[in-house]
Amino acid sequence: MPTITIDPITRIEGHSRVSIHLDKSGMVQDAQLHVTQFRGFEKLCQGRPFYEMPALMARICGICPVSHLIASAKACDALLAVRIPETAERLRRIMHLAQIIQSHALSFFYLCSPDFLLGMDSDPAHRNLFGVAAHSPQLARDGVQLRKFGQEIIRILGGKRIHPAWIVPGGVSNPLKAEDRDAILKMVPEALEIAQRTLTWFKRQLENFREEIRVFANFPSHFLALAKDDGGLAFYKGWIRIVDADGEIVNNFEARDYQEYIGEAVEPNSYLKSPFYKPLGYPQGMYRVGPLARLNMARHCGTPLADQELAEFRELERRFVLSSFYYHYARLIEILFSIERIEWLLNSEGILSDHVRAYAGPNEYEGVGVAEAPRGTLIHHYKINPNGLIQTANLIIATSHNNLAMNRGLTQVAKHFIKGRVVPEGALNRVEAVIRAFDPCLSCSTHADGRMMLNVQVFSSDGELINEVNR
Amino acid sequence: MADVLVIGYGNPLRGDDGVGPVIAEEIAKKICDPQSKVQVVACHQLNPELAEAVADTREVIFVDASVELKPGDVRISSVKPDQFSPAGFTHSMKPSALLATASELFGQAPPAKAVAIGAASFDIGMTLTPEVRAAVRLATEVIEKEIARCLRSNA
């Protein structure tokens, strides 16, 4: 069978390749994402003391260490069987939202805005942040400033930008100082202005991407996210909720019961798991997570500016928003919400309290922690022995929930844009861009030596390499 | 505006790759005056968020491990803003690209030096190899001299 391989995919976090399989007539039959590096963190933590887990698990990712800190610390809270102080929970939420902002800003401004600003068919040599800076310096500066805003909050709270050890089992290690609160509050107005300016700009661009909106993983699917009882946008805690493409609640369960409802399939051609909704089976149990799922599920955000934007977002497709191109839009709304919410939390009563940690020994042998990471629902599950040493750990990383949807989206976009063995540059970029819309973080596997090349290979039906492009 | 910005970067979990942050911390210890005109940053990677700080200094010194030098060797050289390499960018940059970003977005790229320390091992671990550990002192002295030169010229 003729095959087109894109290896590796560029402008995503991590290393992967895409293979596109053609039928005998040269039309696209199937497409798959392959994650090509192995980490093995679940094995690595066996035998370690459970209280080391948050700091150790944060090392999984250089982009979203805080998400892992939160999910891991919540799993450890469950092992301690404690209720953490209210102030500690609010402080954790602030750092978590700062993480959402900086990660979403990286995705939108650094990785994806070149396509929005310069076009999907523009010269790949300029289709990057430098091209954005040359064409629209304000947009590039906004991206830098917004990401810096999120990182600076993490640094102020945790002492450093990456891998702060401030979130611990039972709460946080240090209270917030008044001068640090004031320093963060001082940065809020500029961040809000940037978020609103970017939303206004992006909404004007949508008209230019009607074809991409139509075929970028645009299909009915289930969605999974944390959900509050009142239907508010949830990032830190709530039910794990599954809804169908019409918005009907299919299931609602507690994090500790996730294994009853979420299965984890493994394919031989990728190190990325393929979670699925068990009652529907594999792979029919495909669902999507992340900003699109969260906003589809939320009845309201709970902050004034984000609620206005959510109302407009709802009108995009009348009911649930099904095109994955709108992940970008949802990301911007979540940035706006996060800034507003951080301001609210910093001004809340008791935020400077010294009581920020609950102390206990292990009281349970099993604990599950869940949080909404930038890319979707993140689950950490630990089992310990009576001495508090980890016996087994199971992690469901947010990106993996989207694995089945990304593969289906790849096939959809490849069928639409690739006709035969000659693949135009713009079509290649769109194959990558549908993956970028999900903002997959394989980052855990970033930082390999060498250039991140794009390699496309076209094989004849008898397996002969007939064309190859590198850039 | 700071007179000198020292940026030591690398992954402290990958053996000698962590020598940049180690040296940055050594420099920071020696310059503990909060009013100092010298700023020090220790980080994993260079990324665009550093561009504003780079643009807002008179000279920048990058400190990093090198695979091109013999283990323990130290070399100081000039760095110029350079064309960006699109294939290599996700969230980390080369010094030349960071300088170009500072120039493009914030209007200036200061004169810059790169201090490279030859590395022996990038294996997982938080310790430096003996030859790189021994080179920390030499590299720190080189950087201190460069800082002193810059402060004199701006006095």
XYZ file of C-alpha atoms in Angstrom:
626
model
C 0.000 0.000 0.000
C 1.445 3.434 -0.876
C 2.319 5.401 2.246
C 3.155 9.042 2.957
C 5.148 9.615 6.130
C 5.531 12.989 7.860
C 8.352 12.584 10.339
C 8.593 14.378 12.658
C 5.615 16.684 12.986
C 6.789 20.256 13.517
C 5.579 22.954 15.891
C 4.136 20.597 18.462
C 5.507 19.642 21.870
C 7.427 16.435 21.443
C 8.319 13.995 18.743
C 5.972 12.067 16.536
C 5.371 11.196 12.927
C 2.346 10.776 10.750
C 1.792 8.047 8.207
C -0.817 8.454 5.512
C -1.899 5.328 3.672
C -3.167 5.579 0.113
C -5.273 3.061 -1.727
C -4.382 1.717 -5.183
C -6.025 4.654 -6.875
C -3.872 7.061 -4.880
C -6.644 8.313 -2.599
C -6.172 8.575 1.158
C -7.462 5.551 2.985
C -6.209 6.074 6.538
C -3.869 8.260 8.608
C -2.234 7.705 11.960
C -0.199 9.597 14.511
C 2.732 7.683 15.965
C 4.479 8.837 19.131
C 8.000 7.643 18.777
C 9.694 8.154 22.131
C 9.212 6.206 25.322
C 9.431 7.665 28.842
C 8.442 5.023 31.396
C 7.559 7.253 34.354
C 4.995 4.783 35.697
C 7.747 2.239 36.179
C 10.265 4.793 37.407
C 8.296 5.748 40.487
C 7.784 2.215 41.796
C 9.422 1.840 45.191
C 9.710 5.601 45.776
C 8.136 7.199 48.874
C 4.730 8.617 47.946
C 5.554 12.081 49.306
C 8.221 12.406 46.613
C 5.634 11.989 43.887
C 4.603 15.619 43.226
C 8.200 16.778 42.732
C 9.089 13.662 40.763
C 5.973 13.704 38.583
C 6.448 17.380 37.757
C 9.561 16.278 35.855
C 7.340 14.518 33.342
C 6.862 17.780 31.524
C 8.713 21.053 31.067
C 5.592 22.752 29.739
C 2.955 21.632 32.216
C 4.810 20.664 35.396
C 2.147 22.407 37.486
C -0.634 20.216 36.092
C 1.304 17.133 37.135
C 2.050 18.715 40.504
C -1.658 19.329 41.065
C -2.874 15.879 39.998
C -0.072 14.174 41.903
C -0.579 16.237 45.062
C -4.310 15.510 44.954
C -3.580 11.781 44.704
C -1.284 12.162 47.724
C -3.980 14.143 49.602
C -6.168 11.077 49.061
C -3.438 8.811 50.464
C -3.166 11.073 53.518
C -6.992 11.195 53.679
C -6.845 14.887 54.565
C -8.891 17.900 53.577
C -6.401 20.592 52.654
C -6.850 24.142 54.032
C -9.054 26.422 51.936
C -6.213 28.900 51.431
C -3.939 26.140 50.143
C -6.568 25.078 47.643
C -6.942 28.632 46.396
C -3.191 29.070 46.087
C -2.935 25.811 44.154
C -5.715 27.049 41.874
C -3.849 30.303 41.186
C -0.699 28.487 40.145
C -2.728 26.033 38.098
C -4.485 28.838 36.194
C -1.145 30.566 35.604
C -0.010 27.295 34.064
C -3.081 27.246 31.821
C -2.270 30.779 30.637
C 1.389 30.184 29.820
C 0.759 26.847 28.133
C -2.183 28.117 26.060
C -0.138 31.182 25.101
C 2.690 28.959 23.896
C 0.282 26.948 21.775
C -1.588 29.913 20.333
C 1.154 32.471 19.791
C 4.334 30.458 19.293
C 3.104 27.339 17.567
C -0.144 28.209 15.802
C -0.354 31.962 15.165
C 2.011 31.743 12.157
C -0.722 29.812 10.323
C -3.428 32.280 11.363
C -1.429 35.371 10.500
C 0.543 34.251 7.444
C -1.790 31.581 6.082
C -1.639 27.799 5.821
C -0.004 28.018 2.385
C 2.690 30.549 3.269
C 6.406 29.835 2.901
C 7.456 27.457 5.695
C 10.739 29.354 6.036
C 8.781 32.311 7.412
C 5.861 30.454 8.947
C 7.175 30.736 12.496
C 7.372 33.182 15.373
C 9.945 35.266 13.516
C 7.625 35.566 10.572
C 4.933 36.725 12.984
C 7.331 39.241 14.540
C 8.228 40.649 11.138
C 4.614 40.837 9.993
C 2.913 41.840 13.245
C 5.344 42.719 16.052
C 2.506 43.581 18.413
C 1.015 40.091 18.123
C 4.424 38.522 18.765
C 5.072 40.832 21.727
C 1.624 39.992 23.113
C 2.477 36.306 22.980
C 5.754 36.851 24.782
C 4.134 39.037 27.453
C 1.205 36.734 28.101
C 3.427 33.704 28.481
C 5.716 35.692 30.736
C 2.704 36.680 32.854
C 1.835 33.039 33.519
C 5.426 32.035 34.137
C 6.050 34.961 36.453
C 3.102 33.972 38.665
C 4.483 30.438 38.858
C 7.925 31.820 39.721
C 6.569 34.177 42.385
C 4.517 31.442 44.053
C 6.873 28.515 43.610
C 10.269 30.159 43.516
C 11.084 29.127 39.946
C 9.393 28.945 36.573
C 9.825 25.259 35.869
C 9.369 22.419 38.328
C 8.505 24.450 41.418
C 8.295 22.213 44.495
C 5.820 24.457 46.297
C 2.735 22.249 45.848
C 3.067 19.374 48.319
C 0.897 16.588 49.731
C -1.536 18.280 52.119
C -1.393 21.757 50.575
C 1.420 24.128 49.698
C 4.740 24.647 51.444
C 4.592 28.415 52.024
C 1.874 31.033 52.381
C 1.498 33.938 49.991
C 3.147 37.221 50.995
C 1.202 40.459 50.593
C 3.915 41.993 48.406
C 3.847 38.984 46.091
C 0.062 39.159 45.816
C 0.326 42.843 44.957
C 3.056 42.184 42.394
C 0.791 39.697 40.579
C -2.252 41.968 40.769
C -0.220 44.768 39.207
C 0.374 42.621 36.113
C -3.289 41.694 35.650
C -4.592 44.707 33.669
C -2.027 44.329 30.865
C -2.690 40.580 30.648
C -6.440 41.170 30.406
C -5.918 43.739 27.688
C -3.759 41.342 25.667
C -6.241 38.482 26.026
C -9.147 40.644 24.858
C -7.148 42.156 22.003
C -6.127 38.698 20.802
C -9.681 37.365 20.956
C -10.929 40.282 18.891
C -8.192 39.703 16.326
C -8.707 35.937 16.145
C -12.457 36.189 15.692
C -11.840 38.404 12.665
C -9.544 35.712 11.188
C -12.141 32.946 11.334
C -13.666 33.956 8.015
C -10.341 33.076 6.327
C -10.396 29.508 7.620
C -13.840 28.246 6.662
C -12.467 25.179 4.887
C -10.219 24.285 7.827
C -13.080 24.793 10.270
C -15.124 22.366 8.174
C -12.570 19.545 8.028
C -10.193 19.914 10.999
C -11.429 16.946 13.034
C -14.996 18.121 12.678
C -17.253 15.213 13.611
C -19.696 14.197 16.335
C -17.969 12.671 19.343
C -18.295 12.367 23.070
C -16.485 14.881 25.272
C -14.907 14.348 28.691
C -13.959 16.956 31.297
C -14.262 17.846 34.951
C -17.645 19.374 35.727
C -19.115 21.188 38.689
C -22.614 20.535 39.994
C -23.713 24.008 38.888
C -22.309 23.501 35.390
C -19.464 25.992 35.879
C -16.125 25.677 34.113
C -13.968 23.379 36.257
C -10.199 23.072 36.326
C -9.374 21.885 39.838
C -12.128 19.600 41.032
C -15.509 18.202 40.155
C -17.097 15.133 38.654
C -15.532 13.484 35.650
C -18.352 13.949 33.165
C -18.910 12.423 29.729
C -21.404 14.044 27.377
C -22.427 13.108 23.858
C -22.297 15.288 20.746
C -25.721 16.722 21.586
C -24.637 17.739 25.058
C -26.562 15.032 26.872
C -24.829 13.766 29.990
C -23.836 10.159 29.363
C -22.050 9.561 32.642
C -20.874 11.346 35.735
C -18.410 9.659 38.057
C -15.835 10.362 40.729
C -12.152 10.333 39.881
C -11.504 7.327 42.115
C -13.873 5.252 39.941
C -12.243 6.155 36.619
C -11.155 2.596 35.818
C -14.779 1.465 35.702
C -15.422 3.834 32.807
C -12.136 4.577 31.066
C -10.256 1.803 29.290
C -6.668 2.171 28.078
C -5.877 0.534 24.743
C -2.354 0.232 23.392
C -1.431 0.108 19.712
C 1.814 -1.501 18.533
C 2.784 1.499 16.384
C 2.776 4.199 19.068
C 3.865 4.781 22.661
C 0.790 6.948 23.238
C -2.082 5.147 24.950
C -5.565 5.280 23.465
C -8.057 5.755 26.307
C -11.703 5.084 25.489
C -15.085 5.142 27.197
C -15.501 1.515 28.290
C -19.270 1.105 27.886
C -18.928 1.939 24.167
C -15.873 -0.277 23.637
C -12.701 0.303 21.631
C -12.411 2.293 19.433
C -16.069 3.340 19.361
C -15.594 4.886 22.801
C -13.584 7.758 21.329
C -14.000 11.113 23.050
C -12.301 14.492 23.084
C -10.855 16.417 26.036
C -9.302 19.840 26.516
C -10.504 23.408 25.975
C -13.164 22.455 23.418
C -14.594 19.763 25.698
C -14.493 22.029 28.750
C -16.246 24.940 27.059
C -18.789 22.682 25.397
C -19.619 21.250 28.786
C -19.644 24.458 30.826
C -22.918 26.312 31.207
C -20.942 29.312 32.413
C -17.359 30.272 33.202
C -18.130 32.298 36.289
C -16.235 35.463 35.360
C -17.822 38.380 33.508
C -15.607 38.783 30.445
C -15.185 35.058 29.827
C -18.938 34.534 30.171
C -19.566 37.095 27.438
C -17.104 35.281 25.189
C -18.590 31.882 26.022
C -22.032 33.109 24.944
C -20.570 34.104 21.590
C -18.665 30.803 21.326
C -21.931 28.922 21.826
C -23.348 30.547 18.697
C -20.594 29.190 16.434
C -22.386 25.961 15.644
C -25.677 26.634 17.431
C -25.291 23.643 19.761
C -22.090 21.863 20.702
C -19.026 23.112 18.865
C -17.668 20.086 16.986
C -14.882 21.469 14.795
C -11.499 20.973 16.427
C -10.276 24.144 14.712
C -12.158 25.935 17.488
C -9.781 24.512 20.088
C -7.749 27.664 19.378
C -10.732 29.900 20.093
C -11.539 27.976 23.269
C -7.929 28.368 24.405
C -8.186 32.151 24.183
C -11.408 32.195 26.196
C -9.766 30.030 28.843
C -6.826 32.441 29.012
C -9.255 35.299 29.615
C -11.107 33.298 32.263
C -7.873 32.319 34.003
C -6.687 35.923 34.298
C -10.031 37.047 35.690
C -10.160 34.138 38.104
C -6.605 34.686 39.341
C -7.504 38.296 40.150
C -10.605 37.140 42.028
C -8.690 34.503 43.993
C -5.919 36.930 44.940
C -8.504 39.346 46.310
C -10.431 36.644 48.183
C -10.610 36.618 51.955
C -7.955 34.595 53.731
C -5.625 34.289 50.739
C -2.687 35.471 52.924
C -3.452 33.020 55.739
C -0.514 31.084 57.205
C -2.570 27.887 57.422
C -1.685 26.294 54.127
C -0.875 22.670 54.856
C -2.474 19.637 56.501
C -0.120 17.052 58.010
C -0.716 13.319 58.257
C 0.852 9.959 57.518
C -0.509 7.563 54.924
C -4.066 6.648 55.888
C -5.179 5.043 52.634
C -3.340 2.594 50.384
C -4.768 3.947 47.175
C -5.249 7.500 45.907
C -6.437 9.104 42.675
C -5.837 12.732 41.754
C -7.399 14.495 38.800
C -7.090 17.979 37.334
C -7.828 19.716 34.068
C -4.440 20.278 32.456
C -4.238 22.727 29.534
C -4.773 19.857 27.109
C -7.453 18.034 29.078
C -8.174 15.747 31.979
C -5.074 14.462 33.756
C -5.273 11.463 36.083
C -2.656 10.220 38.566
C -3.396 6.985 40.433
C -1.051 5.561 43.089
C -1.108 2.424 45.210
C 1.268 2.276 48.195
C 2.345 -0.320 50.719
C 2.026 0.205 54.495
C 5.422 1.941 54.504
C 4.227 4.563 52.041
C 6.251 3.240 49.100
C 4.670 3.338 45.658
C 3.721 -0.133 44.445
C 1.986 0.852 41.227
C 1.310 4.117 39.476
C -1.018 4.702 36.566
C -1.025 7.983 34.697
C -3.443 9.059 31.993
C -1.875 12.093 30.391
C -4.310 14.613 28.950
C -3.034 14.328 25.372
C -3.589 10.581 25.252
C -7.374 11.004 25.725
C -7.384 12.751 22.351
C -5.353 10.074 20.556
C -8.293 8.392 18.819
C -9.847 11.731 17.874
C -6.535 12.987 16.485
C -6.208 9.904 14.284
C -9.731 10.337 12.985
C -9.111 14.035 12.410
C -5.910 13.259 10.531
C -7.766 10.935 8.208
C -10.474 13.526 7.633
C -8.070 16.318 6.790
C -5.782 14.117 4.684
C -8.729 12.863 2.630
C -9.794 16.416 1.999
C -6.465 17.978 1.084
C -4.335 15.146 -0.335
C -5.214 13.792 -3.742
C -2.633 11.387 -5.121
C 1.096 11.076 -4.609
C 2.087 14.688 -5.147
C 1.449 16.457 -1.864
C 1.443 20.281 -1.952
C 3.174 22.109 0.884
C -0.095 23.655 2.076
C -1.713 20.226 2.331
C 1.219 18.954 4.383
C 0.945 21.885 6.709
C -2.763 21.292 7.195
C -2.082 17.677 8.147
C 0.261 18.993 10.824
C -2.091 21.818 11.752
C -5.000 19.527 12.592
C -2.717 17.871 15.131
C -1.586 21.277 16.401
C -5.222 22.240 16.990
C -5.314 19.614 19.740
C -2.015 21.031 21.085
C -0.652 17.580 21.848
C 2.028 17.635 24.513
C 4.340 14.744 23.918
C 6.802 16.914 25.561
C 7.741 14.682 27.861
C 9.733 13.526 24.863
C 11.092 16.843 23.661
C 14.665 18.008 23.741
C 16.098 15.355 21.462
C 19.289 16.421 19.779
C 19.255 17.777 16.285
C 16.816 19.613 14.088
C 13.145 18.835 14.094
C 12.923 18.007 10.433
C 9.843 17.415 8.406
C 10.336 14.334 6.302
C 7.764 13.207 3.784
C 8.116 9.927 1.990
C 5.912 8.713 -0.832
C 5.948 5.006 -1.588
C 4.603 3.238 -4.644
C 2.106 0.430 -4.233
C 4.936 -2.111 -4.263
C 6.770 -0.296 -1.459
C 9.344 1.541 -3.574
C 10.301 5.027 -2.366
C 9.385 7.292 -5.262
C 9.524 10.718 -3.656
C 11.027 12.237 -0.527
C 10.958 15.761 0.804
C 12.918 17.133 3.774
C 12.746 20.605 5.245
C 18.748 49.121 32.425
C 21.156 46.464 33.749
C 24.810 46.624 32.724
C 25.197 42.868 32.377
C 22.765 39.968 32.129
C 24.240 36.508 32.731
C 22.083 33.621 31.514
C 23.249 30.126 32.476
C 21.101 27.486 30.852
C 20.847 23.721 30.573
C 19.078 20.764 32.137
C 20.347 20.052 35.671
C 18.960 16.513 35.396
C 21.236 15.629 32.482
C 24.708 15.576 33.979
C 27.090 18.150 32.504
C 24.226 19.855 30.662
C 23.500 21.484 34.031
C 26.820 23.335 34.161
C 25.275 26.581 32.839
C 22.797 26.934 35.731
C 25.499 25.857 38.217
C 27.802 28.654 37.051
C 24.937 31.162 37.014
C 24.255 30.319 40.634
C 27.954 30.737 41.488
C 27.919 34.185 39.906
C 24.681 35.072 41.712
C 26.246 34.109 45.053
C 29.168 36.440 44.425
C 26.908 39.308 43.406
C 24.430 39.312 46.248
C 23.808 43.061 46.210
C 20.157 43.589 45.165
C 21.132 46.999 43.787
C 23.722 45.406 41.512
C 23.761 46.339 37.857
C 24.372 42.657 37.113
C 21.401 40.352 36.676
C 21.701 36.576 36.713
C 19.221 34.042 35.310
C 19.540 30.263 35.653
C 17.132 28.348 33.425
C 16.613 25.139 31.476
C 16.360 26.715 28.055
C 16.474 29.983 26.226
C 12.989 31.013 25.218
C 11.329 34.138 23.803
C 10.210 35.332 27.232
C 13.821 36.330 27.916
C 13.872 38.681 24.924
C 12.683 41.740 26.824
C 15.308 41.307 29.557
C 17.978 40.801 26.887
C 16.915 43.977 25.088
C 17.025 45.864 28.373
C 20.687 45.269 29.193
C 24.003 46.689 27.949
C 25.661 43.292 27.538
C 24.571 39.704 27.841
C 26.667 36.642 28.651
C 25.303 33.200 27.779
C 26.724 30.195 29.646
C 26.150 26.695 28.324
C 27.648 23.228 28.045
C 29.263 22.361 24.720
C 29.683 19.141 22.804
C 32.277 20.725 20.517
C 34.949 21.433 23.135
C 37.045 18.899 24.993
C 35.586 18.083 28.428
C 36.558 20.808 30.881
C 37.748 23.304 28.243
C 36.311 26.807 28.471
C 35.865 29.153 25.530
C 34.468 32.664 25.320
C 33.316 34.054 21.996
C 31.117 36.773 20.581
C 27.548 36.082 19.486
C 25.616 38.090 16.921
C 21.893 38.158 16.233
C 21.274 35.653 13.535
C 18.633 34.373 11.194
C 16.194 32.161 12.913
C 16.209 28.451 12.139
C 12.507 27.603 11.840
C 12.928 23.857 11.894
C 14.585 23.956 15.295
C 12.087 26.012 17.209
C 9.419 24.940 19.598
C 10.083 26.675 22.867
C 13.869 26.763 23.035
C 16.263 28.994 21.126
C 19.915 29.496 20.361
C 21.577 32.652 21.761
C 21.765 34.148 18.270
C 18.026 33.622 17.773
C 17.203 35.097 21.178
C 19.273 38.179 20.312
C 17.451 38.488 17.003
C 14.115 38.170 18.816
C 15.115 40.923 21.241
C 16.025 43.138 18.313
C 12.857 42.379 16.360
C 10.393 42.710 19.222
C 11.997 45.163 21.612
C 14.217 47.245 19.383
C 17.724 46.268 20.403
C 20.146 43.394 20.738
C 23.072 44.188 23.030
C 26.628 42.948 22.459
C 26.780 39.347 23.626
C 29.342 36.749 24.618
C 28.932 33.001 24.880
C 30.918 31.082 27.480
C 31.020 27.413 26.506
C 32.196 24.616 28.787
C 33.170 21.323 27.188
C 30.965 18.544 28.558
C 31.793 14.867 29.065
C 28.436 13.280 29.861
C 24.765 14.067 29.327
C 23.540 10.977 31.143
C 20.640 11.232 33.574
C 21.873 12.506 36.920
C 22.337 15.707 38.880
C 26.121 15.647 39.250
C 28.807 17.111 37.012
C 31.708 14.952 35.862
C 35.014 15.737 37.649
C 36.548 17.531 34.646
C 33.490 19.771 34.211
C 33.218 20.354 37.953
C 36.862 21.497 37.858
C 36.075 23.873 34.984
C 33.331 25.685 36.907
C 35.906 27.829 38.730
C 37.748 28.763 35.535
C 34.514 29.636 33.717
C 33.333 31.694 36.682
C 36.596 33.668 36.616
C 36.252 34.275 32.887
C 32.722 35.580 33.406
C 33.757 37.761 36.354
C 36.471 39.373 34.217
C 33.974 39.998 31.457
C 31.523 41.525 33.929
C 34.265 43.754 35.355
C 35.242 44.912 31.864
C 31.660 45.767 31.062
C 31.099 47.625 34.342
C 34.306 49.651 33.755
C 33.244 50.619 30.268
C 29.841 51.750 31.532
C 31.216 53.596 34.568
